[in-house]
Short mmCIF file of C-alpha atoms in Angstrom, two decimals:
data_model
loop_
_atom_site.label_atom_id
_atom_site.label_comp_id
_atom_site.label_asym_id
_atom_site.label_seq_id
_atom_site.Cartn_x
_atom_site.Cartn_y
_atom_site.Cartn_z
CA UNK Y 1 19.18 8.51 5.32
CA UNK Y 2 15.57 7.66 3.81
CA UNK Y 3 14.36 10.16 0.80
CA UNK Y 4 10.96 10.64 -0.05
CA UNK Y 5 10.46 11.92 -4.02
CA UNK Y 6 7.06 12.46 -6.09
CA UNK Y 7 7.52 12.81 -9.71
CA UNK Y 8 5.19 14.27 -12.17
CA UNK Y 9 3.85 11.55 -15.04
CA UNK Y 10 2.49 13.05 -17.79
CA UNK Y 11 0.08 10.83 -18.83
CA UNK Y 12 -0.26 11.67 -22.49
CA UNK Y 13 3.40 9.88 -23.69
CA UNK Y 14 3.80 6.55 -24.57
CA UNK Y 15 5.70 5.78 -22.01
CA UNK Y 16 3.76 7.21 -19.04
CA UNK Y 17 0.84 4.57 -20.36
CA UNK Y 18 3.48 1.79 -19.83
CA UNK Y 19 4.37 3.03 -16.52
CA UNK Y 20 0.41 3.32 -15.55
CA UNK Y 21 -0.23 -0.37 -16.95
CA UNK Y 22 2.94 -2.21 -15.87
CA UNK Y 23 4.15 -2.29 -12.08
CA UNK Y 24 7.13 -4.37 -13.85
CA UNK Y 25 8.69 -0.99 -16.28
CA UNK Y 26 8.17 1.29 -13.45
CA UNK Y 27 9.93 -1.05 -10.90
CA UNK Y 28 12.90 -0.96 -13.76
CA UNK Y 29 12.36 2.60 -13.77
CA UNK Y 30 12.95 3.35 -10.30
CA UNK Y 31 15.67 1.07 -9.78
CA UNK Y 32 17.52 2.93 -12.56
CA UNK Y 33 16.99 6.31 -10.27
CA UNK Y 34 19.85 4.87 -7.61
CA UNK Y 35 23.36 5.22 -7.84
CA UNK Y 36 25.21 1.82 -8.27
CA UNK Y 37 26.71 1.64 -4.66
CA UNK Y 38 23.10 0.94 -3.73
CA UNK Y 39 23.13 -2.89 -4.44
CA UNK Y 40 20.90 -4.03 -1.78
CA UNK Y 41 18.42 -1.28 -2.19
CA UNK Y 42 14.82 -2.41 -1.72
CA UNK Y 43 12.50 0.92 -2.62
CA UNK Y 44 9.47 1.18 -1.92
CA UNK Y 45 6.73 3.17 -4.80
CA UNK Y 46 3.28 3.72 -5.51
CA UNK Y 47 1.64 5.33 -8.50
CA UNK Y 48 -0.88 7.98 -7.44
CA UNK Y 49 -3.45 8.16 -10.21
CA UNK Y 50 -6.45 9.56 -8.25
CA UNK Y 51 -5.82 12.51 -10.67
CA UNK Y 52 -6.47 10.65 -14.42
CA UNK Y 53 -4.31 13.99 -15.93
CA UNK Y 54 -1.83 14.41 -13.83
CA UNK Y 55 -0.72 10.89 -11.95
CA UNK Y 56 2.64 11.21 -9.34
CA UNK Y 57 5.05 8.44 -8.39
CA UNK Y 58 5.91 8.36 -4.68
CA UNK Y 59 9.15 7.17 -4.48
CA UNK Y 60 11.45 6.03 -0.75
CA UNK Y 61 14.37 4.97 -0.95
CA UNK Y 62 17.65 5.03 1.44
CA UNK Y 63 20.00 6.61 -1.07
CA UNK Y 64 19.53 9.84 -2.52
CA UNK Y 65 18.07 9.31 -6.26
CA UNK Y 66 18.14 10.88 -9.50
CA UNK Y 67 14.89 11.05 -11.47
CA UNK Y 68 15.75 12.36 -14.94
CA UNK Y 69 15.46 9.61 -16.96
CA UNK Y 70 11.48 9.33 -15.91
CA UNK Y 71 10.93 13.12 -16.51
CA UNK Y 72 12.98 12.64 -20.28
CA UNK Y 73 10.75 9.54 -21.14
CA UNK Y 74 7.51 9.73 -19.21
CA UNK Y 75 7.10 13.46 -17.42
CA UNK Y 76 7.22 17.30 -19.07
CA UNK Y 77 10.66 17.63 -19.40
CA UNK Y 78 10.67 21.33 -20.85
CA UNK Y 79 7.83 22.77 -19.53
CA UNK Y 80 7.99 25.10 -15.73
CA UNK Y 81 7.90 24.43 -12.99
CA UNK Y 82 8.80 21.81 -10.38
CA UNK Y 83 8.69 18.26 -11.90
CA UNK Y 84 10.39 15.99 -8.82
CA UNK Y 85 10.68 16.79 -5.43
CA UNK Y 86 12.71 14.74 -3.50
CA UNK Y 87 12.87 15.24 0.70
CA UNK Y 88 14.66 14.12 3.50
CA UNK Y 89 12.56 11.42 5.31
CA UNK Y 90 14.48 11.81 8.91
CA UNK Y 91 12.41 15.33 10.23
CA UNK Y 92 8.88 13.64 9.32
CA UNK Y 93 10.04 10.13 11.14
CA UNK Y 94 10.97 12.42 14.34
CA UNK Y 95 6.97 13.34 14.75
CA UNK Y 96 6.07 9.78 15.29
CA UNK Y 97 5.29 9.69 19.13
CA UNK Y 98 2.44 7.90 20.79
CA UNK Y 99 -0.98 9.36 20.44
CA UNK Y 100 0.24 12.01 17.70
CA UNK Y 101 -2.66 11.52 14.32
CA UNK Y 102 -1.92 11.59 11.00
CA UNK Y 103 -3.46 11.19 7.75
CA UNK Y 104 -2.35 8.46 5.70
CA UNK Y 105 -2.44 6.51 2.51
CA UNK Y 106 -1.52 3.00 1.89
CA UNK Y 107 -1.44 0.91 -1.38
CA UNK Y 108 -1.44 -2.56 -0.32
CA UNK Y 109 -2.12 -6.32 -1.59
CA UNK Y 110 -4.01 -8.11 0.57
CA UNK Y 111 -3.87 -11.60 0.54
CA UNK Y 112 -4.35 -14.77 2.45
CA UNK Y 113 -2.80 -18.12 2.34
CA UNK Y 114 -5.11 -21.31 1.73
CA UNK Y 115 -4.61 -24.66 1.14
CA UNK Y 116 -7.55 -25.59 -0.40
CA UNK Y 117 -8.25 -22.48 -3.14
CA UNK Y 118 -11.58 -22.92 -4.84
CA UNK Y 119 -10.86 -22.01 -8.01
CA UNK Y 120 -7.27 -22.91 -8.60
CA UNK Y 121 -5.02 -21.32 -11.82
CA UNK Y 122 -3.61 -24.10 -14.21
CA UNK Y 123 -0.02 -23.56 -11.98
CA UNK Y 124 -2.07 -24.28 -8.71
CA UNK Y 125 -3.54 -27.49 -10.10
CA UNK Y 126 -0.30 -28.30 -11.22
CA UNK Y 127 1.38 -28.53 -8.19
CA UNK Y 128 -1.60 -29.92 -6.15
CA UNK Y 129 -1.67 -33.05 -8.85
CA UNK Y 130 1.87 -33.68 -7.88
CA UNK Y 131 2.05 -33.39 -3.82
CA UNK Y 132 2.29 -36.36 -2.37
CA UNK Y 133 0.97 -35.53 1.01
CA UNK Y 134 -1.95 -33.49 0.89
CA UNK Y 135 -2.30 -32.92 4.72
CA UNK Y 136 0.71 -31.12 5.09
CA UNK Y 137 0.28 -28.92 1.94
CA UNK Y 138 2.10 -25.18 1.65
CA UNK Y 139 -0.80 -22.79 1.63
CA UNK Y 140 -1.29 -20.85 -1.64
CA UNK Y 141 -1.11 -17.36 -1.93
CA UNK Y 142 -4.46 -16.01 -2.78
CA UNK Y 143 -5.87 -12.36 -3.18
CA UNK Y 144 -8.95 -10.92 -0.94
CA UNK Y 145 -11.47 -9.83 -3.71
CA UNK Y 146 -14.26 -7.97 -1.88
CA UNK Y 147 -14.06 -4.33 -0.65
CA UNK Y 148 -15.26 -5.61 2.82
CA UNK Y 149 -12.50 -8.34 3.19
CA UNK Y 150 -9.77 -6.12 1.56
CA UNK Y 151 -10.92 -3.60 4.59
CA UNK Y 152 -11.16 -6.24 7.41
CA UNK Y 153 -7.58 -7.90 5.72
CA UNK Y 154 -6.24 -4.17 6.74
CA UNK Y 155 -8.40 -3.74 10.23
CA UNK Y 156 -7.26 -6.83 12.27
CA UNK Y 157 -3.71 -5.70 11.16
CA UNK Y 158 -3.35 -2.49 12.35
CA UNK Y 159 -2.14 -3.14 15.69
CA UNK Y 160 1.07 -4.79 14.62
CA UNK Y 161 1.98 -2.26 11.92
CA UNK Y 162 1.81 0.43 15.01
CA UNK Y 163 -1.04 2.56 14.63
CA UNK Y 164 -4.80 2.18 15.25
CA UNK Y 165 -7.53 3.60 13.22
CA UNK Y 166 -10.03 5.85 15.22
CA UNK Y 167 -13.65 5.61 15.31
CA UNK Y 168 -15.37 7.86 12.66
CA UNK Y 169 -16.54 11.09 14.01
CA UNK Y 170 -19.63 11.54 10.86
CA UNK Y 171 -20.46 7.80 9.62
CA UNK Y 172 -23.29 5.96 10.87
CA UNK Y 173 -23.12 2.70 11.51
CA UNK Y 174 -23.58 0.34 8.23
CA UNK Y 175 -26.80 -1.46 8.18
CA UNK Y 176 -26.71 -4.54 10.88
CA UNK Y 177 -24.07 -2.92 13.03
CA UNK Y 178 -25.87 -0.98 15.47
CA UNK Y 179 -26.02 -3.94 17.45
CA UNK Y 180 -22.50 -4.10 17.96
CA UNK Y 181 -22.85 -0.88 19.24
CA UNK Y 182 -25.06 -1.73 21.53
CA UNK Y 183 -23.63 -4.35 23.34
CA UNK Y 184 -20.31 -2.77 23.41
CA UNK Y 185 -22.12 -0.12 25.67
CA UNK Y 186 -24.18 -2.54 27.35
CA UNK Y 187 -20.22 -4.17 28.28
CA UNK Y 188 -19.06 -1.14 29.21
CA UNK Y 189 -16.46 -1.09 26.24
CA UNK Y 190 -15.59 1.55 24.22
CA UNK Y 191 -15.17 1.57 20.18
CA UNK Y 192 -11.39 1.35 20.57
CA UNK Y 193 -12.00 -2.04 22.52
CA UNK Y 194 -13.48 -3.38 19.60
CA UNK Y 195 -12.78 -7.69 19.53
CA UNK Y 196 -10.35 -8.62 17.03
CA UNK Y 197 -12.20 -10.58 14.56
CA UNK Y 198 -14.84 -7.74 14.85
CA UNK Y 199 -12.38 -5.00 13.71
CA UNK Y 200 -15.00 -3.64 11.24
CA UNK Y 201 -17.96 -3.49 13.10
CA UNK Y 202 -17.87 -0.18 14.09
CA UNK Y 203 -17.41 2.49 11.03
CA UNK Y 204 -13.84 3.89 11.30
CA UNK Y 205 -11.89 6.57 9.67
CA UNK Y 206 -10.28 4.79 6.59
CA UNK Y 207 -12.28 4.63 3.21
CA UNK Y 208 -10.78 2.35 -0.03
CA UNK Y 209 -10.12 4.94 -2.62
CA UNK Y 210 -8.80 2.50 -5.41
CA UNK Y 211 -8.78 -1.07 -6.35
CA UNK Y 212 -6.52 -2.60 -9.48
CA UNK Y 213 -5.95 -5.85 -10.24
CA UNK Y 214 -2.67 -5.58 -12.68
CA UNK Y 215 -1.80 -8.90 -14.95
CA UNK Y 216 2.33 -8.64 -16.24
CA UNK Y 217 4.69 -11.38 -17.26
CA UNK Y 218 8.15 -10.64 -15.78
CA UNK Y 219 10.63 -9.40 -18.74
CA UNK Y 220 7.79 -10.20 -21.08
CA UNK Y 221 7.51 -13.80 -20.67
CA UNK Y 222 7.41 -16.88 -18.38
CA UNK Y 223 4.31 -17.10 -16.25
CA UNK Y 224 2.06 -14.13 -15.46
CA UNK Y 225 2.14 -12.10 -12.62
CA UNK Y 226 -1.42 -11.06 -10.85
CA UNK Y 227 -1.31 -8.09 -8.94
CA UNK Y 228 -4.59 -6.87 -7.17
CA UNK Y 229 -3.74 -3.61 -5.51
CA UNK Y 230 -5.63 -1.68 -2.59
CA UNK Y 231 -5.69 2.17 -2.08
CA UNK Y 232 -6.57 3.15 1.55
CA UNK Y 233 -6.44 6.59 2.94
CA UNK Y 234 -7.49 7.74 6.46
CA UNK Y 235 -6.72 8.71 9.67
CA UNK Y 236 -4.53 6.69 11.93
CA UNK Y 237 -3.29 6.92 15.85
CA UNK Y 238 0.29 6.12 16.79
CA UNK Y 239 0.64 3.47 19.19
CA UNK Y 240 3.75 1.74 18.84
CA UNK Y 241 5.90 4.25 17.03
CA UNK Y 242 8.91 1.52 16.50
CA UNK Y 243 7.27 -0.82 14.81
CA UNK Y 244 5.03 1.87 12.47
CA UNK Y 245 8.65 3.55 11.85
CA UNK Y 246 9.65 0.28 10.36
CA UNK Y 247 6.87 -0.44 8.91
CA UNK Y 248 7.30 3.26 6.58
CA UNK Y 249 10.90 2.23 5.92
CA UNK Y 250 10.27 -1.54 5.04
CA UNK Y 251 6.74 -1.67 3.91
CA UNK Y 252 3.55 -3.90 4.56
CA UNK Y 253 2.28 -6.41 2.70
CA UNK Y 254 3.23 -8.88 -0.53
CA UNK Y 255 4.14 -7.16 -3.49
CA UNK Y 256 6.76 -4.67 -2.66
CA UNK Y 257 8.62 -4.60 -5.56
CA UNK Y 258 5.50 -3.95 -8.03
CA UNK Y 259 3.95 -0.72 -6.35
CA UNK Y 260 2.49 -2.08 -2.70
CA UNK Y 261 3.59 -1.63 0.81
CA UNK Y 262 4.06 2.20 0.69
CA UNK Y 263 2.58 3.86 3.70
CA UNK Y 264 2.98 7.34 3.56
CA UNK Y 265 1.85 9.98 6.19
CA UNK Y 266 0.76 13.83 6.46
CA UNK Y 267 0.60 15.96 9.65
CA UNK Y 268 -2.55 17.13 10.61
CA UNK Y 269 -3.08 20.36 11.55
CA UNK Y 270 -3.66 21.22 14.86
CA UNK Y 271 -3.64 17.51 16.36
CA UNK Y 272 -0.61 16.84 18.97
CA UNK Y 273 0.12 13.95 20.60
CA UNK Y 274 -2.92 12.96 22.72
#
């Protein structure tokens, strides 16, 4: 049974800044929140700072956690009120039907593999120098930069995480799109028809909120660990609610284990199942 929990940070201790700077102590940190019988537990977190004085963790996991040890070293652990809130998963997973709109937030790492980066790290150069056969090279793993890659990275993706992303109901089109818009009329298309590869020509209901790039070396030393992190919140459409259901319980994206992949959603009001 999947358990979603939000824990207050107080951002004021010494160890809350550790937790807001390292994705590395707060993966330690929530992997210390599950009982031992959980050996092959793979949680998924994010850390919600949009709020500089009072950031959350958002926690899922499949076994039922305990929290104290982050409210003792990194939350208010003798002041009121409610500092953790952990809920069953299971009745929000049962609203997922097609057509039924939620609002969402993601915090993601896009990437894209390359064979050919153009400005390779000392590791990358290392291993090019020593291929043999450059034709058949493994790709590298690099990061999408720009806002307007990071949002096309998450556009053409949509479809096979299970959800689309409606048109915008207030946004005007960004400068050199109304063209778009014209010929999709002019085809008789509608927005939601929208090519592929031109996923972001039309203005759509998801907005970047944050963008981190986080540099850690795993247990303090060995190589360092870059970690450029997306924030996007929205509105989304179910439209394959099996493969968005796993794709809440299993994550999306690189980076799982160092605060990316969690997709989390909130009912909205009024909206059923179109």
């Amino acid at each position: 049974m999947p358990y979603l929990s939000r824990i207050r940070i107080n951002p004021l201790r010494a160890e809350s800044r550790r937790y807001l700077e390292s994705p590395h102590t707060v993966h330690g940190a929530v992997m210390g929140g599950l009982p031992g019988t959980a050996t092959d537990e793979r949680p998924l977190w994010r850390m919600d700072s949009d709020d500089p004085h009072r950031p959350h963790l958002t926690v899922l996991t499949r076994a039922r956690p305990d929290w104290s040890h982050i409210v003792e070293r990194a939350g208010w652990p003798d002041a009121d009120g409610e500092h953790t809130l952990v809920r069953d998963y299971a009745p929000l997973l049962a609203l997922i039907e097609p057509g039924r709109e939620f609002s969402f937030r993601l915090t993601a790492n896009p990437v894209q593999n390359s064979p050919t980066p153009l400005s390779p790290t000392a590791a990358q150069r290392k291993r090019i120098a020593a291929e043999q056969d450059s034709a058949h090279r493994r790709g590298f793993r690099m990061a999408h930069r720009t806002a307007t890659e990071q949002l096309r990275w998450f556009l053409q993706r949509t479809e096979r995480w299970g959800f689309a992303v409606p048109v915008s109901r207030t946004d005007p089109p960004a400068a050199g799109m109304e063209i778009e818009h014209a010929n999709s009329a002019a085809l008789g298309r509608t927005a939601t028809q929208t090519p592929p590869d031109r996923a972001d020509a039309v203005p759509r209901e998801v907005r970047i909120t944050a963008r981190h790039r986080r540099t850690f070396a795993k247990n303090g030393r060995g190589p360092r660990v870059v970690i450029n992190s997306v924030t996007f919140e929205g509105r989304l459409r179910v439209t394959n609610p099996e493969a968005l259901t796993h794709h809440l319980l299993n994550g999306i994206g690189p980076a799982k284990a160092y605060g990316c992949g969690l997709l989390t959603l909130a009912p909205i009001k009024g909206v059923a199942a179109g």
